[in-house]
PDB file of C-alpha atoms in Angstrom:
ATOM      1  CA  UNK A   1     -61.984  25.216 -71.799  1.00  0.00           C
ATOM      2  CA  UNK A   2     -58.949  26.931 -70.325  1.00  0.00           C
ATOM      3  CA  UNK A   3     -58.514  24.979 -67.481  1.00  0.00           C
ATOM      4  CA  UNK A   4     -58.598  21.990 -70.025  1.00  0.00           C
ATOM      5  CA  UNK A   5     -56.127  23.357 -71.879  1.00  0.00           C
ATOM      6  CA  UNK A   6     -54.121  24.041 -69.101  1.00  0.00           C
ATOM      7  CA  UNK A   7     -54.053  20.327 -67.928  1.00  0.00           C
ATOM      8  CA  UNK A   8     -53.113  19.238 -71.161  1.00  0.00           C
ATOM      9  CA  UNK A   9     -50.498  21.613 -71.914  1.00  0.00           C
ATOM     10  CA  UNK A  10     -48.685  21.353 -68.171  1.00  0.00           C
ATOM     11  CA  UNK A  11     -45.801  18.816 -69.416  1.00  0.00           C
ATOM     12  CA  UNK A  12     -43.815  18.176 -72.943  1.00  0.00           C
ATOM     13  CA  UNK A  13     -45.509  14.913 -72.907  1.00  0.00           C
ATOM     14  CA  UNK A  14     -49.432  16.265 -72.339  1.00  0.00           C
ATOM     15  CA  UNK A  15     -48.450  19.288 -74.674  1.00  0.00           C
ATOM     16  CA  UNK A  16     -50.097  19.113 -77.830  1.00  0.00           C
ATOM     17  CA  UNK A  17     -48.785  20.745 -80.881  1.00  0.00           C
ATOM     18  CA  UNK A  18     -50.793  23.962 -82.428  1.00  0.00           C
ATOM     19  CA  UNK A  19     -52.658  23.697 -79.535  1.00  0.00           C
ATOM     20  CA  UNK A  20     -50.733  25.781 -76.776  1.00  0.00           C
ATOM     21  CA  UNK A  21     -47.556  27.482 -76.657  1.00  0.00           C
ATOM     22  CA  UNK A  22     -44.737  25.908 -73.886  1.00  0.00           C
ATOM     23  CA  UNK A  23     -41.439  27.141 -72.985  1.00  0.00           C
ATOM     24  CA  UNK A  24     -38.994  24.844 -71.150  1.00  0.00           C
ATOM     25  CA  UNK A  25     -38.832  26.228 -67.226  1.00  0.00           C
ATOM     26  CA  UNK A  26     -36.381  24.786 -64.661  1.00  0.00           C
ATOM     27  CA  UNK A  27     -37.611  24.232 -61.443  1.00  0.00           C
ATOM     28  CA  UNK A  28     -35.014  24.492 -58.648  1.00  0.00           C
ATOM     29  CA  UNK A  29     -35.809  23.172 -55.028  1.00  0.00           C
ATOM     30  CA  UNK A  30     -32.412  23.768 -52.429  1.00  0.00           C
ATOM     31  CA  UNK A  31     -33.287  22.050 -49.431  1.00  0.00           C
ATOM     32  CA  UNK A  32     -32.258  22.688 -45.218  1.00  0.00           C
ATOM     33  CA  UNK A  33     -29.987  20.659 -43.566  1.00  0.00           C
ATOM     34  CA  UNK A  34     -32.557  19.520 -41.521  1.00  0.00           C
ATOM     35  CA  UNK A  35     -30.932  15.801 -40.621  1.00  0.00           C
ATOM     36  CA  UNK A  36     -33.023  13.349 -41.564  1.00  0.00           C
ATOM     37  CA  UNK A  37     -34.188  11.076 -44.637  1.00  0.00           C
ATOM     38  CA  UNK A  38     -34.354  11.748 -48.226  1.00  0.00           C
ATOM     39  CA  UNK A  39     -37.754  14.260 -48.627  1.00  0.00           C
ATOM     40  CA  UNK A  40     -40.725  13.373 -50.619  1.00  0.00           C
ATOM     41  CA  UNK A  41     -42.037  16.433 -52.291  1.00  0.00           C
ATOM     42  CA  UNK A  42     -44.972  17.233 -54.968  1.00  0.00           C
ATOM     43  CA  UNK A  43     -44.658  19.813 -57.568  1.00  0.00           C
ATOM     44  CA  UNK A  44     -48.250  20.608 -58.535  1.00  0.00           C
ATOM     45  CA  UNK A  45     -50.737  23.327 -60.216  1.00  0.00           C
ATOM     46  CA  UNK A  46     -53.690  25.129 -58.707  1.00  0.00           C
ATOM     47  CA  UNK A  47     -55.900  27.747 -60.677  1.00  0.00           C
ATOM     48  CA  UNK A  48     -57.280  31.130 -59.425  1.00  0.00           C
ATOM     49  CA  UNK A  49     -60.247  29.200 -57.438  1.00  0.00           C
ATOM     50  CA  UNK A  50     -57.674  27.149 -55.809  1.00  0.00           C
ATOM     51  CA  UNK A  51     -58.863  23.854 -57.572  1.00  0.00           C
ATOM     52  CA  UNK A  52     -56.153  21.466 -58.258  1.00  0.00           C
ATOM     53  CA  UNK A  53     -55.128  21.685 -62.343  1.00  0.00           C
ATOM     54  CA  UNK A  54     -52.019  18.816 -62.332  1.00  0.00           C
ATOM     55  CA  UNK A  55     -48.876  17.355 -61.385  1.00  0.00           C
ATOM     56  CA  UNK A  56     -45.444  18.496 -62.590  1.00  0.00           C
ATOM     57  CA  UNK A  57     -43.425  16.321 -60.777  1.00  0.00           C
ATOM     58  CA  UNK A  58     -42.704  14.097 -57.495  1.00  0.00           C
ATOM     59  CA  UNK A  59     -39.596  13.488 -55.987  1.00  0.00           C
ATOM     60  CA  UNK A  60     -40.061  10.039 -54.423  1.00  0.00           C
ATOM     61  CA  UNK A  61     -41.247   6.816 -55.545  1.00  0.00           C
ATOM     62  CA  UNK A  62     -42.857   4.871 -53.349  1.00  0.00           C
ATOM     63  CA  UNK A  63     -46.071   5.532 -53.147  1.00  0.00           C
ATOM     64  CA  UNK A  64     -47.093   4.141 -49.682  1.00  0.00           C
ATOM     65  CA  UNK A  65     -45.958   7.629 -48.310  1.00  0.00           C
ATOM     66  CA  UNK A  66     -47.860   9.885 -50.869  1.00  0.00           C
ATOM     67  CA  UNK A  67     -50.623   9.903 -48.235  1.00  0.00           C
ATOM     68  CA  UNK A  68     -47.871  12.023 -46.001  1.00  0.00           C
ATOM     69  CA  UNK A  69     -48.175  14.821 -48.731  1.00  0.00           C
ATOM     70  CA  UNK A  70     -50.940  15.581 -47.525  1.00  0.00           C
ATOM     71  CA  UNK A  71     -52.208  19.010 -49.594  1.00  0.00           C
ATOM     72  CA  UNK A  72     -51.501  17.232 -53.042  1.00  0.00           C
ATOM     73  CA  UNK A  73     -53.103  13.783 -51.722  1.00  0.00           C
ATOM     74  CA  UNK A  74     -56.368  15.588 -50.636  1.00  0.00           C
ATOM     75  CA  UNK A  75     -56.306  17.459 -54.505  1.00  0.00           C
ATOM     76  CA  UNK A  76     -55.831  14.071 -56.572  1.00  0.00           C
ATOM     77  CA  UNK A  77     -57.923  11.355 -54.039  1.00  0.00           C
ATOM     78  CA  UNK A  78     -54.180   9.609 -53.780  1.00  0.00           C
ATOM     79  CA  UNK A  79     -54.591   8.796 -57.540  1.00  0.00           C
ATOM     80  CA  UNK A  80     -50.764   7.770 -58.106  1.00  0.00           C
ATOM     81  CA  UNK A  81     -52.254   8.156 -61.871  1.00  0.00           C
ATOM     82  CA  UNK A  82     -51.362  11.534 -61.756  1.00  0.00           C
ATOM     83  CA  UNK A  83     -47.643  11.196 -60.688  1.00  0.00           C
ATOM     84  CA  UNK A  84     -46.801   8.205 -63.840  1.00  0.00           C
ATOM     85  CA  UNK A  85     -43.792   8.755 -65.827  1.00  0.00           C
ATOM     86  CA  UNK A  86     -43.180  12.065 -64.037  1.00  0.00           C
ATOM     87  CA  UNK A  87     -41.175  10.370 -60.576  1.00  0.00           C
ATOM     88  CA  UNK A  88     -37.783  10.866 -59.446  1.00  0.00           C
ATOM     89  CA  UNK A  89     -36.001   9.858 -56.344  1.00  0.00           C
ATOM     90  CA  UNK A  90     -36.176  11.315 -52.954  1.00  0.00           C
ATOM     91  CA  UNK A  91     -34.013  14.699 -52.378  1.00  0.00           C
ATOM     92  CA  UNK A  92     -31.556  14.030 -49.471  1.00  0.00           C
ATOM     93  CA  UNK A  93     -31.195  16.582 -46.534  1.00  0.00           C
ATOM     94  CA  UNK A  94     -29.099  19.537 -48.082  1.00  0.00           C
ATOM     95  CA  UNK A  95     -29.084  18.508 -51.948  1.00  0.00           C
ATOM     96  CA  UNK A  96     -30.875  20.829 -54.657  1.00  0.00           C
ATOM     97  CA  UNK A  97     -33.587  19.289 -56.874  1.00  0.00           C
ATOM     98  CA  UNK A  98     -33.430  20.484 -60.354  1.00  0.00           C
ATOM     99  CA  UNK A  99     -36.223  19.607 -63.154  1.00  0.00           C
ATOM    100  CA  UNK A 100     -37.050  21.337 -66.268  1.00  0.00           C
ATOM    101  CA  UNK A 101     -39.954  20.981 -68.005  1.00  0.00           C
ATOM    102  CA  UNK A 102     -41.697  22.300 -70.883  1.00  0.00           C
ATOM    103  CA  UNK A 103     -44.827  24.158 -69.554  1.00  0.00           C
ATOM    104  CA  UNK A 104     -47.841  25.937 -70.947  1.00  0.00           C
ATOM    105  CA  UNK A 105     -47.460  29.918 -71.773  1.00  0.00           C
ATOM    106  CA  UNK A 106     -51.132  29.687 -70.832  1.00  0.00           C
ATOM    107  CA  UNK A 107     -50.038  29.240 -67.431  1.00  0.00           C
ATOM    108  CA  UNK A 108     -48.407  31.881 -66.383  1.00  0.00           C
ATOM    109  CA  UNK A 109     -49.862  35.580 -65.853  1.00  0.00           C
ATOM    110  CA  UNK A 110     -53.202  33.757 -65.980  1.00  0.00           C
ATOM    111  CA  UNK A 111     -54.092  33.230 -61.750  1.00  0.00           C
ATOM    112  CA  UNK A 112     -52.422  29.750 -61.915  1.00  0.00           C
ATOM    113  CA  UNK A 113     -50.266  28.450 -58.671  1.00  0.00           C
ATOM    114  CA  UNK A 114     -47.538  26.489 -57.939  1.00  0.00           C
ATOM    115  CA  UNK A 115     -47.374  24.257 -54.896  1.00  0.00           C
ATOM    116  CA  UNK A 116     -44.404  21.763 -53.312  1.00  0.00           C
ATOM    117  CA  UNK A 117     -45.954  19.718 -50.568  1.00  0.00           C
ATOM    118  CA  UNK A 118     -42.945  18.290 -48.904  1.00  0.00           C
ATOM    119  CA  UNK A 119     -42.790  14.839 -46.350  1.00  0.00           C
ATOM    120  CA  UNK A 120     -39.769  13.506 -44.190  1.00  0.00           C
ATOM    121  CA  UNK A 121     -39.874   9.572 -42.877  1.00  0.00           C
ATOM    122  CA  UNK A 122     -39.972   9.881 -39.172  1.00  0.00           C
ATOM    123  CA  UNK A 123     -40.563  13.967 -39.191  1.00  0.00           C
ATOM    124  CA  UNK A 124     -43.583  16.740 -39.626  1.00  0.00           C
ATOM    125  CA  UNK A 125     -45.264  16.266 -42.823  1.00  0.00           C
ATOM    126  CA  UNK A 126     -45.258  20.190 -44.650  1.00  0.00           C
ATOM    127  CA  UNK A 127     -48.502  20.532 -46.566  1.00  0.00           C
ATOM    128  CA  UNK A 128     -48.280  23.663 -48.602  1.00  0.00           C
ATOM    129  CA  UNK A 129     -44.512  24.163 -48.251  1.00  0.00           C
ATOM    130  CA  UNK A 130     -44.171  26.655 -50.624  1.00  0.00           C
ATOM    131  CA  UNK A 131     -46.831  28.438 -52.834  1.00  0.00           C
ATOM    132  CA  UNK A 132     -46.040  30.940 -55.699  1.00  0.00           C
ATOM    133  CA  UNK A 133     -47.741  32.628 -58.102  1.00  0.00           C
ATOM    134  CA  UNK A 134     -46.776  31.782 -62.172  1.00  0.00           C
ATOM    135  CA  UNK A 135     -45.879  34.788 -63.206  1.00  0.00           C
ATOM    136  CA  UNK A 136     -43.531  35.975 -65.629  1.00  0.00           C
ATOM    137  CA  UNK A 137     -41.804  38.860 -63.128  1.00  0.00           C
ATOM    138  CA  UNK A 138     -41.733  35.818 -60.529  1.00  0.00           C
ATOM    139  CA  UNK A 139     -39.116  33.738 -63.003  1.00  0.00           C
ATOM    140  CA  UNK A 140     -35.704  33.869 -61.391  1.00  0.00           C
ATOM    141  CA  UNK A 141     -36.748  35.081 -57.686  1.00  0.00           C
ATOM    142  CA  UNK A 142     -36.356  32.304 -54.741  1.00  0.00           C
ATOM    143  CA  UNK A 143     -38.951  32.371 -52.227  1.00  0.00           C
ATOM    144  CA  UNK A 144     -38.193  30.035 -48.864  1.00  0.00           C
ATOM    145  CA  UNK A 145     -40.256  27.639 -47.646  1.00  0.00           C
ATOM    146  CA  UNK A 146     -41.440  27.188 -44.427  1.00  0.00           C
ATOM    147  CA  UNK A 147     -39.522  23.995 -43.427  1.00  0.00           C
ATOM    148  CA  UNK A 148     -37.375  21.559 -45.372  1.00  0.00           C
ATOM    149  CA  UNK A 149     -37.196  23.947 -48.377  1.00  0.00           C
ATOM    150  CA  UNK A 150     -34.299  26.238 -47.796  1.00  0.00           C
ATOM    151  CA  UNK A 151     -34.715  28.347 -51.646  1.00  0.00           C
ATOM    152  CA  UNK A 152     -37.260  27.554 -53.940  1.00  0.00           C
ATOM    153  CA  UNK A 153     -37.125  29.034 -58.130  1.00  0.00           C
ATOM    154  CA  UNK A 154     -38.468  28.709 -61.336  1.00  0.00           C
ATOM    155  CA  UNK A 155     -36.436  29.917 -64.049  1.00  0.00           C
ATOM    156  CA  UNK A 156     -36.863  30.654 -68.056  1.00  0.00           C
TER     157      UNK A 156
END
């Protein structure tokens, strides 16, 4: 039941009223110079066991190189179901993605993950770019990732 909850409660427009608690947290991605294309990247949810919970958002549109995220693609089958109404465009080389959404209180503190799989036409794909725990002590700290992402935080 709580991993139900969870998936309903991971966006304003999945959260149900009296059901679960949200509070609005901005996700802020600052990517490397790294001198190429625009980067695709998915912002998704893992539990404790690793198992894939939802989508928060993708930064990209077109789907044919979804497959190149590769991490997120394995968790959803390449079900672009699970990236509708939540799409923006690419982030270009040395730009800062900035989203806020309404998420669950039941996710944080509770063994839940947060993943950005990250893709570059004509460059390494980056499965797994960055992965942090939702906690509430985590809010505000960047973590880097480990190739396009140059600072990665969630803030509340």
């Amino acid at each position: 039941m709580k991993s139900i909850l969870a998936l309903l409660a991971l966006t304003t427009a999945l959260t149900l009223p009296g059901v679960a608690m949200a509070r609005p947290v901005t996700l802020t991605t600052s990517l490397n110079n790294y001198g190429g294309d625009g980067a695709y990247l998915a912002v998704y949810v893992t539990d404790s066991s690793d198992k894939y919970v939802g989508s928060l958002w993708m930064a990209g549109n077109k789907s044919k190189y979804y497959q190149h995220l590769t991490d997120w693609n394995r968790a959803t089958g390449g079900d672009t179901a699970q990236v509708n109404g939540i799409t923006g465009a690419s982030v270009g080389a040395g730009r800062t993605l900035e989203v806020t959404l309404d998420l669950a209180d039941a996710l944080f503190d509770a063994g839940y993950t947060l993943h950005i799989d990250a893709a570059v036409e004509d460059m390494r794909d980056s499965p797994n770019e960055v992965a942090v725990p939702l906690t509430t002590a985590g809010a505000g700290k960047p973590v880097r990732g480990r190739r396009y992402i140059a600072s990665f935080a969630y803030g509340m």
